[in-house]
Amino acid sequence: MSALKIVAALLKADPEIQSLTGGRVFLLRRPQTSQLPAITVTNIYEGEDQHLAGATAYFEATIAVACFAGSAVATDDLGEAVKACLSDITETAVESGESPPAPFGTATIWKSGGDVMDWSEDNSVVRRIIDFTVRWRR
């Protein structure tokens, strides 16, 4: 289990994300030939929480979620759906999307860091990258 897999599983399970992307949620990078809209999930940083009493078994990571679509409006809408999907997750049990589902553990997720948009040179692809902090344990 990793923060990367937790975020990808939550996005893949969300009905609105599914309807907007057709299930195109990729780890690390989007194949150039994939249809749009699509999402990629990338790990930026990972560490372990420590307290005076010792390790808490909580890990913490910063995850970048990149939304790709053919227009600024569609990309912004997809980004807002991602924010809605990953909001209000506090000590939530997360399972894999496999059959049968395997428990990943519990997670708390909040939006943090950057939220930026850019576009390809020919304006055919617009990208929005949103950062989230994920704290989880098995």
CSV table of N, CA and C in Angstrom, one decimal:
chain,number,residue,atom,x,y,z
A,1,MET,N,0.8,-1.2,0.0
A,1,MET,CA,0.0,0.0,0.0
A,1,MET,C,0.9,1.2,0.0
A,2,SER,N,0.4,2.3,-0.7
A,2,SER,CA,1.2,3.5,-0.7
A,2,SER,C,0.1,4.6,-0.9
A,3,ALA,N,0.6,5.9,-0.6
A,3,ALA,CA,-0.3,7.0,-0.9
A,3,ALA,C,-0.8,7.1,-2.3
A,4,LEU,N,0.1,6.8,-3.2
A,4,LEU,CA,-0.1,6.8,-4.6
A,4,LEU,C,-1.3,5.8,-5.0
A,5,LYS,N,-1.3,4.6,-4.4
A,5,LYS,CA,-2.3,3.6,-4.7
A,5,LYS,C,-3.6,4.0,-4.0
A,6,ILE,N,-3.5,4.6,-2.8
A,6,ILE,CA,-4.7,5.0,-2.1
A,6,ILE,C,-5.5,6.1,-2.9
A,7,VAL,N,-4.8,7.1,-3.4
A,7,VAL,CA,-5.4,8.2,-4.1
A,7,VAL,C,-6.0,7.7,-5.4
A,8,ALA,N,-5.2,6.8,-6.1
A,8,ALA,CA,-5.7,6.3,-7.4
A,8,ALA,C,-6.9,5.4,-7.2
A,9,ALA,N,-7.0,4.6,-6.1
A,9,ALA,CA,-8.1,3.8,-5.8
A,9,ALA,C,-9.4,4.7,-5.5
A,10,LEU,N,-9.2,5.7,-4.7
A,10,LEU,CA,-10.3,6.6,-4.5
A,10,LEU,C,-10.8,7.3,-5.7
A,11,LEU,N,-9.9,7.8,-6.6
A,11,LEU,CA,-10.4,8.4,-7.8
A,11,LEU,C,-11.1,7.4,-8.7
A,12,LYS,N,-10.5,6.2,-8.9
A,12,LYS,CA,-11.2,5.2,-9.7
A,12,LYS,C,-12.5,4.8,-9.2
A,13,ALA,N,-12.8,4.8,-7.9
A,13,ALA,CA,-14.0,4.4,-7.3
A,13,ALA,C,-15.1,5.5,-7.4
A,14,ASP,N,-14.7,6.7,-7.7
A,14,ASP,CA,-15.6,7.9,-7.6
A,14,ASP,C,-16.5,7.9,-8.9
A,15,PRO,N,-17.8,7.9,-8.8
A,15,PRO,CA,-18.7,7.9,-10.0
A,15,PRO,C,-18.5,9.1,-10.9
A,16,GLU,N,-18.3,10.3,-10.3
A,16,GLU,CA,-18.1,11.5,-11.2
A,16,GLU,C,-16.8,11.5,-11.9
A,17,ILE,N,-15.8,11.0,-11.3
A,17,ILE,CA,-14.5,10.9,-11.9
A,17,ILE,C,-14.6,9.9,-13.1
A,18,GLN,N,-15.3,8.8,-12.8
A,18,GLN,CA,-15.5,7.7,-13.8
A,18,GLN,C,-16.2,8.3,-15.0
A,19,SER,N,-17.3,9.1,-14.7
A,19,SER,CA,-18.0,9.6,-15.9
A,19,SER,C,-17.3,10.6,-16.7
A,20,LEU,N,-16.4,11.4,-16.0
A,20,LEU,CA,-15.6,12.4,-16.7
A,20,LEU,C,-14.4,11.8,-17.5
A,21,THR,N,-13.8,10.8,-16.9
A,21,THR,CA,-12.6,10.2,-17.5
A,21,THR,C,-12.7,8.9,-18.3
A,22,GLY,N,-13.9,8.2,-18.1
A,22,GLY,CA,-14.0,6.9,-18.6
A,22,GLY,C,-13.1,5.9,-18.0
A,23,GLY,N,-12.7,6.2,-16.7
A,23,GLY,CA,-11.8,5.3,-16.0
A,23,GLY,C,-10.3,5.5,-16.3
A,24,ARG,N,-9.9,6.6,-17.0
A,24,ARG,CA,-8.5,6.8,-17.3
A,24,ARG,C,-7.8,7.5,-16.2
A,25,VAL,N,-7.4,6.7,-15.2
A,25,VAL,CA,-6.6,7.2,-14.1
A,25,VAL,C,-5.3,6.4,-14.1
A,26,PHE,N,-4.2,7.1,-14.3
A,26,PHE,CA,-2.9,6.4,-14.5
A,26,PHE,C,-2.0,6.8,-13.3
A,27,LEU,N,-1.1,5.8,-13.0
A,27,LEU,CA,0.0,6.1,-12.0
A,27,LEU,C,1.2,6.6,-12.8
A,28,LEU,N,1.8,7.7,-12.3
A,28,LEU,CA,3.0,8.3,-12.7
A,28,LEU,C,2.9,9.0,-14.0
A,29,ARG,N,2.5,8.4,-15.1
A,29,ARG,CA,2.4,9.2,-16.4
A,29,ARG,C,1.3,8.7,-17.3
A,30,ARG,N,0.8,9.6,-18.1
A,30,ARG,CA,-0.3,9.3,-19.0
A,30,ARG,C,0.3,8.9,-20.3
A,31,PRO,N,-0.1,7.7,-20.9
A,31,PRO,CA,0.4,7.4,-22.2
A,31,PRO,C,0.0,8.4,-23.2
A,32,GLN,N,0.9,8.8,-24.1
A,32,GLN,CA,0.7,9.8,-25.1
A,32,GLN,C,-0.5,9.5,-26.0
A,33,THR,N,-0.8,8.2,-26.2
A,33,THR,CA,-1.9,7.8,-27.0
A,33,THR,C,-3.2,7.7,-26.3
A,34,SER,N,-3.3,8.0,-25.0
A,34,SER,CA,-4.5,7.8,-24.3
A,34,SER,C,-5.5,8.9,-24.6
A,35,GLN,N,-6.8,8.6,-24.6
A,35,GLN,CA,-7.8,9.6,-24.8
A,35,GLN,C,-7.9,10.6,-23.7
A,36,LEU,N,-8.5,11.7,-23.9
A,36,LEU,CA,-8.7,12.7,-22.9
A,36,LEU,C,-10.2,12.8,-22.7
A,37,PRO,N,-10.6,13.2,-21.5
A,37,PRO,CA,-9.8,13.6,-20.3
A,37,PRO,C,-9.3,12.4,-19.6
A,38,ALA,N,-8.2,12.7,-18.8
A,38,ALA,CA,-7.5,11.6,-18.1
A,38,ALA,C,-6.9,12.3,-16.9
A,39,ILE,N,-6.4,11.4,-15.9
A,39,ILE,CA,-5.8,11.8,-14.7
A,39,ILE,C,-4.5,11.0,-14.5
A,40,THR,N,-3.5,11.7,-14.0
A,40,THR,CA,-2.3,10.9,-13.5
A,40,THR,C,-2.1,11.3,-12.0
A,41,VAL,N,-1.6,10.3,-11.3
A,41,VAL,CA,-1.3,10.4,-9.9
A,41,VAL,C,0.2,10.2,-9.7
A,42,THR,N,0.9,11.2,-9.1
A,42,THR,CA,2.4,11.1,-8.9
A,42,THR,C,2.7,11.4,-7.5
A,43,ASN,N,3.7,10.6,-6.9
A,43,ASN,CA,4.2,10.9,-5.6
A,43,ASN,C,5.3,12.0,-5.6
A,44,ILE,N,5.2,13.0,-4.8
A,44,ILE,CA,6.2,14.1,-4.8
A,44,ILE,C,7.1,13.9,-3.6
A,45,TYR,N,6.6,13.5,-2.4
A,45,TYR,CA,7.3,13.3,-1.2
A,45,TYR,C,6.7,12.3,-0.3
A,46,GLU,N,7.5,11.6,0.5
A,46,GLU,CA,6.9,10.7,1.5
A,46,GLU,C,7.8,10.7,2.7
A,47,GLY,N,7.2,10.7,3.9
A,47,GLY,CA,7.9,10.7,5.2
A,47,GLY,C,7.1,9.9,6.2
A,48,GLU,N,7.7,9.8,7.4
A,48,GLU,CA,7.0,9.1,8.5
A,48,GLU,C,6.8,10.0,9.7
A,49,ASP,N,5.6,10.1,10.2
A,49,ASP,CA,5.4,11.0,11.4
A,49,ASP,C,6.1,10.4,12.6
A,50,GLN,N,6.7,11.3,13.4
A,50,GLN,CA,7.3,10.8,14.6
A,50,GLN,C,6.8,11.7,15.7
A,51,HIS,N,6.6,11.2,16.9
A,51,HIS,CA,6.1,11.9,18.1
A,51,HIS,C,7.0,11.6,19.2
A,52,LEU,N,6.8,12.3,20.3
A,52,LEU,CA,7.6,12.1,21.5
A,52,LEU,C,7.5,10.6,22.0
A,53,ALA,N,6.4,10.0,21.8
A,53,ALA,CA,6.2,8.6,22.3
A,53,ALA,C,6.8,7.6,21.3
A,54,GLY,N,7.3,8.1,20.1
A,54,GLY,CA,7.9,7.3,19.1
A,54,GLY,C,7.1,7.3,17.8
A,55,ALA,N,7.4,6.3,17.0
A,55,ALA,CA,6.8,6.3,15.7
A,55,ALA,C,5.3,6.0,15.9
A,56,THR,N,4.4,6.6,15.0
A,56,THR,CA,3.0,6.4,15.2
A,56,THR,C,2.5,5.4,14.1
A,57,ALA,N,3.3,4.9,13.3
A,57,ALA,CA,2.9,4.0,12.2
A,57,ALA,C,2.1,4.8,11.1
A,58,TYR,N,2.1,6.1,11.2
A,58,TYR,CA,1.5,6.9,10.1
A,58,TYR,C,2.5,7.3,9.2
A,59,PHE,N,2.2,7.2,7.9
A,59,PHE,CA,3.1,7.8,6.9
A,59,PHE,C,2.4,9.0,6.3
A,60,GLU,N,3.2,9.9,5.7
A,60,GLU,CA,2.6,11.1,5.1
A,60,GLU,C,3.3,11.3,3.8
A,61,ALA,N,2.5,11.7,2.8
A,61,ALA,CA,3.1,11.9,1.5
A,61,ALA,C,2.4,13.1,0.8
A,62,THR,N,3.1,13.7,-0.1
A,62,THR,CA,2.5,14.7,-0.9
A,62,THR,C,2.3,14.1,-2.3
A,63,ILE,N,1.1,14.2,-2.8
A,63,ILE,CA,0.7,13.5,-4.1
A,63,ILE,C,0.2,14.6,-5.0
A,64,ALA,N,0.7,14.6,-6.2
A,64,ALA,CA,0.2,15.5,-7.3
A,64,ALA,C,-0.8,14.8,-8.2
A,65,VAL,N,-1.9,15.4,-8.4
A,65,VAL,CA,-2.9,14.8,-9.3
A,65,VAL,C,-3.0,15.7,-10.5
A,66,ALA,N,-2.7,15.2,-11.6
A,66,ALA,CA,-2.7,16.0,-12.9
A,66,ALA,C,-3.9,15.6,-13.7
A,67,CYS,N,-4.7,16.7,-14.0
A,67,CYS,CA,-5.9,16.5,-14.8
A,67,CYS,C,-5.6,17.0,-16.2
A,68,PHE,N,-6.0,16.1,-17.2
A,68,PHE,CA,-5.7,16.5,-18.6
A,68,PHE,C,-7.1,16.5,-19.4
A,69,ALA,N,-7.3,17.5,-20.2
A,69,ALA,CA,-8.5,17.6,-21.0
A,69,ALA,C,-8.2,18.5,-22.2
A,70,GLY,N,-9.1,18.6,-23.1
A,70,GLY,CA,-8.9,19.3,-24.4
A,70,GLY,C,-9.2,20.8,-24.3
A,71,SER,N,-9.7,21.2,-23.2
A,71,SER,CA,-10.0,22.7,-23.0
A,71,SER,C,-9.8,23.1,-21.6
A,72,ALA,N,-9.7,24.4,-21.4
A,72,ALA,CA,-9.5,24.9,-20.0
A,72,ALA,C,-10.7,24.6,-19.1
A,73,VAL,N,-11.9,24.8,-19.7
A,73,VAL,CA,-13.1,24.6,-18.9
A,73,VAL,C,-13.2,23.1,-18.5
A,74,ALA,N,-13.0,22.2,-19.4
A,74,ALA,CA,-13.1,20.8,-19.1
A,74,ALA,C,-12.0,20.4,-18.1
A,75,THR,N,-10.8,20.9,-18.2
A,75,THR,CA,-9.7,20.6,-17.3
A,75,THR,C,-10.1,21.2,-15.9
A,76,ASP,N,-10.6,22.4,-15.8
A,76,ASP,CA,-11.0,23.0,-14.5
A,76,ASP,C,-12.1,22.1,-13.9
A,77,ASP,N,-13.1,21.7,-14.7
A,77,ASP,CA,-14.2,20.9,-14.2
A,77,ASP,C,-13.7,19.6,-13.6
A,78,LEU,N,-12.7,19.0,-14.3
A,78,LEU,CA,-12.2,17.7,-13.8
A,78,LEU,C,-11.4,17.9,-12.5
A,79,GLY,N,-10.6,19.0,-12.4
A,79,GLY,CA,-9.9,19.4,-11.2
A,79,GLY,C,-10.9,19.6,-10.0
A,80,GLU,N,-12.0,20.2,-10.3
A,80,GLU,CA,-13.0,20.4,-9.2
A,80,GLU,C,-13.6,19.1,-8.8
A,81,ALA,N,-13.8,18.2,-9.7
A,81,ALA,CA,-14.3,16.9,-9.3
A,81,ALA,C,-13.3,16.1,-8.5
A,82,VAL,N,-12.0,16.2,-8.8
A,82,VAL,CA,-10.9,15.6,-8.1
A,82,VAL,C,-10.9,16.2,-6.6
A,83,LYS,N,-11.0,17.5,-6.5
A,83,LYS,CA,-11.0,18.1,-5.2
A,83,LYS,C,-12.2,17.6,-4.4
A,84,ALA,N,-13.4,17.5,-5.0
A,84,ALA,CA,-14.6,17.0,-4.3
A,84,ALA,C,-14.4,15.6,-3.9
A,85,CYS,N,-13.8,14.8,-4.7
A,85,CYS,CA,-13.6,13.3,-4.4
A,85,CYS,C,-12.6,13.2,-3.2
A,86,LEU,N,-11.6,14.0,-3.2
A,86,LEU,CA,-10.5,13.8,-2.1
A,86,LEU,C,-10.7,14.7,-0.9
A,87,SER,N,-11.9,15.4,-0.8
A,87,SER,CA,-12.2,16.2,0.3
A,87,SER,C,-12.9,15.4,1.4
A,88,ASP,N,-12.9,15.9,2.6
A,88,ASP,CA,-13.6,15.2,3.7
A,88,ASP,C,-13.2,13.8,3.9
A,89,ILE,N,-12.0,13.4,3.7
A,89,ILE,CA,-11.5,12.1,4.0
A,89,ILE,C,-10.7,12.2,5.2
A,90,THR,N,-11.2,11.7,6.3
A,90,THR,CA,-10.6,11.7,7.6
A,90,THR,C,-10.7,10.3,8.2
A,91,GLU,N,-9.5,9.7,8.4
A,91,GLU,CA,-9.5,8.3,9.0
A,91,GLU,C,-10.5,7.4,8.3
A,92,THR,N,-10.5,7.4,7.0
A,92,THR,CA,-11.4,6.7,6.2
A,92,THR,C,-10.7,5.4,5.7
A,93,ALA,N,-11.4,4.3,5.9
A,93,ALA,CA,-10.9,3.0,5.4
A,93,ALA,C,-10.9,3.0,3.9
A,94,VAL,N,-9.8,2.6,3.3
A,94,VAL,CA,-9.6,2.5,1.9
A,94,VAL,C,-9.3,1.1,1.4
A,95,GLU,N,-10.0,0.7,0.4
A,95,GLU,CA,-9.7,-0.7,-0.2
A,95,GLU,C,-9.3,-0.6,-1.6
A,96,SER,N,-8.6,-1.6,-2.0
A,96,SER,CA,-8.1,-1.6,-3.4
A,96,SER,C,-9.4,-1.8,-4.3
A,97,GLY,N,-9.3,-1.5,-5.6
A,97,GLY,CA,-10.4,-1.7,-6.5
A,97,GLY,C,-10.4,-3.1,-7.1
A,98,GLU,N,-9.6,-4.0,-6.5
A,98,GLU,CA,-9.6,-5.3,-7.0
A,98,GLU,C,-10.7,-6.2,-6.6
A,99,SER,N,-10.9,-7.3,-7.2
A,99,SER,CA,-11.9,-8.2,-6.7
A,99,SER,C,-11.3,-9.5,-6.3
A,100,PRO,N,-11.4,-9.9,-5.0
A,100,PRO,CA,-12.0,-9.2,-4.0
A,100,PRO,C,-11.2,-8.1,-3.5
A,101,PRO,N,-11.8,-7.0,-2.9
A,101,PRO,CA,-11.0,-5.9,-2.5
A,101,PRO,C,-10.1,-6.2,-1.3
A,102,ALA,N,-8.9,-5.6,-1.4
A,102,ALA,CA,-8.0,-5.8,-0.3
A,102,ALA,C,-7.9,-4.5,0.5
A,103,PRO,N,-7.9,-4.6,1.9
A,103,PRO,CA,-7.8,-3.3,2.6
A,103,PRO,C,-6.5,-2.6,2.5
A,104,PHE,N,-6.5,-1.4,2.2
A,104,PHE,CA,-5.2,-0.6,2.1
A,104,PHE,C,-4.9,0.0,3.5
A,105,GLY,N,-5.9,0.3,4.3
A,105,GLY,CA,-5.7,0.9,5.6
A,105,GLY,C,-6.6,2.1,5.8
A,106,THR,N,-6.2,3.0,6.7
A,106,THR,CA,-7.0,4.2,6.8
A,106,THR,C,-6.2,5.4,6.4
A,107,ALA,N,-6.9,6.4,5.8
A,107,ALA,CA,-6.3,7.6,5.3
A,107,ALA,C,-7.0,8.9,5.6
A,108,THR,N,-6.2,9.9,5.7
A,108,THR,CA,-6.7,11.3,5.9
A,108,THR,C,-6.1,12.1,4.8
A,109,ILE,N,-6.9,12.8,4.0
A,109,ILE,CA,-6.4,13.5,2.8
A,109,ILE,C,-6.8,15.0,2.9
A,110,TRP,N,-5.9,15.9,2.6
A,110,TRP,CA,-6.4,17.3,2.4
A,110,TRP,C,-5.6,18.0,1.3
A,111,LYS,N,-6.2,19.0,0.7
A,111,LYS,CA,-5.5,19.7,-0.4
A,111,LYS,C,-4.4,20.6,0.2
A,112,SER,N,-3.3,20.6,-0.4
A,112,SER,CA,-2.1,21.4,0.1
A,112,SER,C,-1.2,21.7,-1.0
A,113,GLY,N,-0.4,22.7,-0.9
A,113,GLY,CA,0.6,23.0,-1.9
A,113,GLY,C,0.0,23.6,-3.1
A,114,GLY,N,0.4,23.2,-4.3
A,114,GLY,CA,0.1,23.9,-5.6
A,114,GLY,C,-1.2,23.5,-6.2
A,115,ASP,N,-1.7,24.4,-7.1
A,115,ASP,CA,-2.8,24.2,-7.9
A,115,ASP,C,-2.6,25.1,-9.1
A,116,VAL,N,-2.0,24.5,-10.2
A,116,VAL,CA,-1.6,25.3,-11.3
A,116,VAL,C,-2.2,24.7,-12.6
A,117,MET,N,-2.3,25.5,-13.7
A,117,MET,CA,-2.7,25.1,-15.0
A,117,MET,C,-1.7,25.5,-16.0
A,118,ASP,N,-1.5,24.6,-17.0
A,118,ASP,CA,-0.7,25.0,-18.2
A,118,ASP,C,-1.3,24.3,-19.4
A,119,TRP,N,-0.7,24.4,-20.6
A,119,TRP,CA,-1.2,23.8,-21.8
A,119,TRP,C,-0.1,23.5,-22.7
A,120,SER,N,-0.5,22.6,-23.7
A,120,SER,CA,0.5,22.3,-24.7
A,120,SER,C,0.7,23.4,-25.7
A,121,GLU,N,1.8,23.3,-26.4
A,121,GLU,CA,2.2,24.4,-27.3
A,121,GLU,C,1.1,24.7,-28.3
A,122,ASP,N,0.5,23.6,-28.8
A,122,ASP,CA,-0.6,23.8,-29.8
A,122,ASP,C,-2.0,23.9,-29.2
A,123,ASN,N,-2.1,24.1,-27.9
A,123,ASN,CA,-3.3,24.3,-27.1
A,123,ASN,C,-4.3,23.1,-27.2
A,124,SER,N,-3.8,22.0,-27.6
A,124,SER,CA,-4.7,20.8,-27.7
A,124,SER,C,-4.9,20.1,-26.4
A,125,VAL,N,-4.0,20.3,-25.4
A,125,VAL,CA,-4.1,19.6,-24.1
A,125,VAL,C,-3.9,20.7,-23.0
A,126,VAL,N,-4.8,20.7,-22.1
A,126,VAL,CA,-4.7,21.6,-20.9
A,126,VAL,C,-4.5,20.7,-19.7
A,127,ARG,N,-3.6,21.1,-18.8
A,127,ARG,CA,-3.3,20.3,-17.7
A,127,ARG,C,-3.5,21.2,-16.4
A,128,ARG,N,-4.1,20.6,-15.4
A,128,ARG,CA,-4.2,21.2,-14.1
A,128,ARG,C,-3.6,20.2,-13.1
A,129,ILE,N,-2.6,20.7,-12.3
A,129,ILE,CA,-1.9,19.9,-11.3
A,129,ILE,C,-2.3,20.4,-9.9
A,130,ILE,N,-2.8,19.5,-9.1
A,130,ILE,CA,-3.3,19.8,-7.7
A,130,ILE,C,-2.6,18.9,-6.7
A,131,ASP,N,-2.0,19.5,-5.7
A,131,ASP,CA,-1.3,18.8,-4.7
A,131,ASP,C,-2.2,18.4,-3.5
A,132,PHE,N,-2.0,17.2,-3.0
A,132,PHE,CA,-2.7,16.8,-1.8
A,132,PHE,C,-1.8,16.2,-0.8
A,133,THR,N,-2.0,16.3,0.5
A,133,THR,CA,-1.3,15.6,1.5
A,133,THR,C,-2.1,14.4,1.9
A,134,VAL,N,-1.4,13.2,2.0
A,134,VAL,CA,-2.1,12.0,2.4
A,134,VAL,C,-1.4,11.5,3.7
A,135,ARG,N,-2.1,11.3,4.7
A,135,ARG,CA,-1.6,10.6,5.9
A,135,ARG,C,-2.3,9.3,6.1
A,136,TRP,N,-1.6,8.2,6.2
A,136,TRP,CA,-2.2,6.9,6.2
A,136,TRP,C,-1.4,5.9,7.1
A,137,ARG,N,-2.1,4.9,7.5
A,137,ARG,CA,-1.5,3.7,8.2
A,137,ARG,C,-2.2,2.5,7.8
A,138,ARG,N,-1.5,1.4,8.0
A,138,ARG,CA,-2.1,0.1,7.6
A,138,ARG,C,-3.1,-0.4,8.7
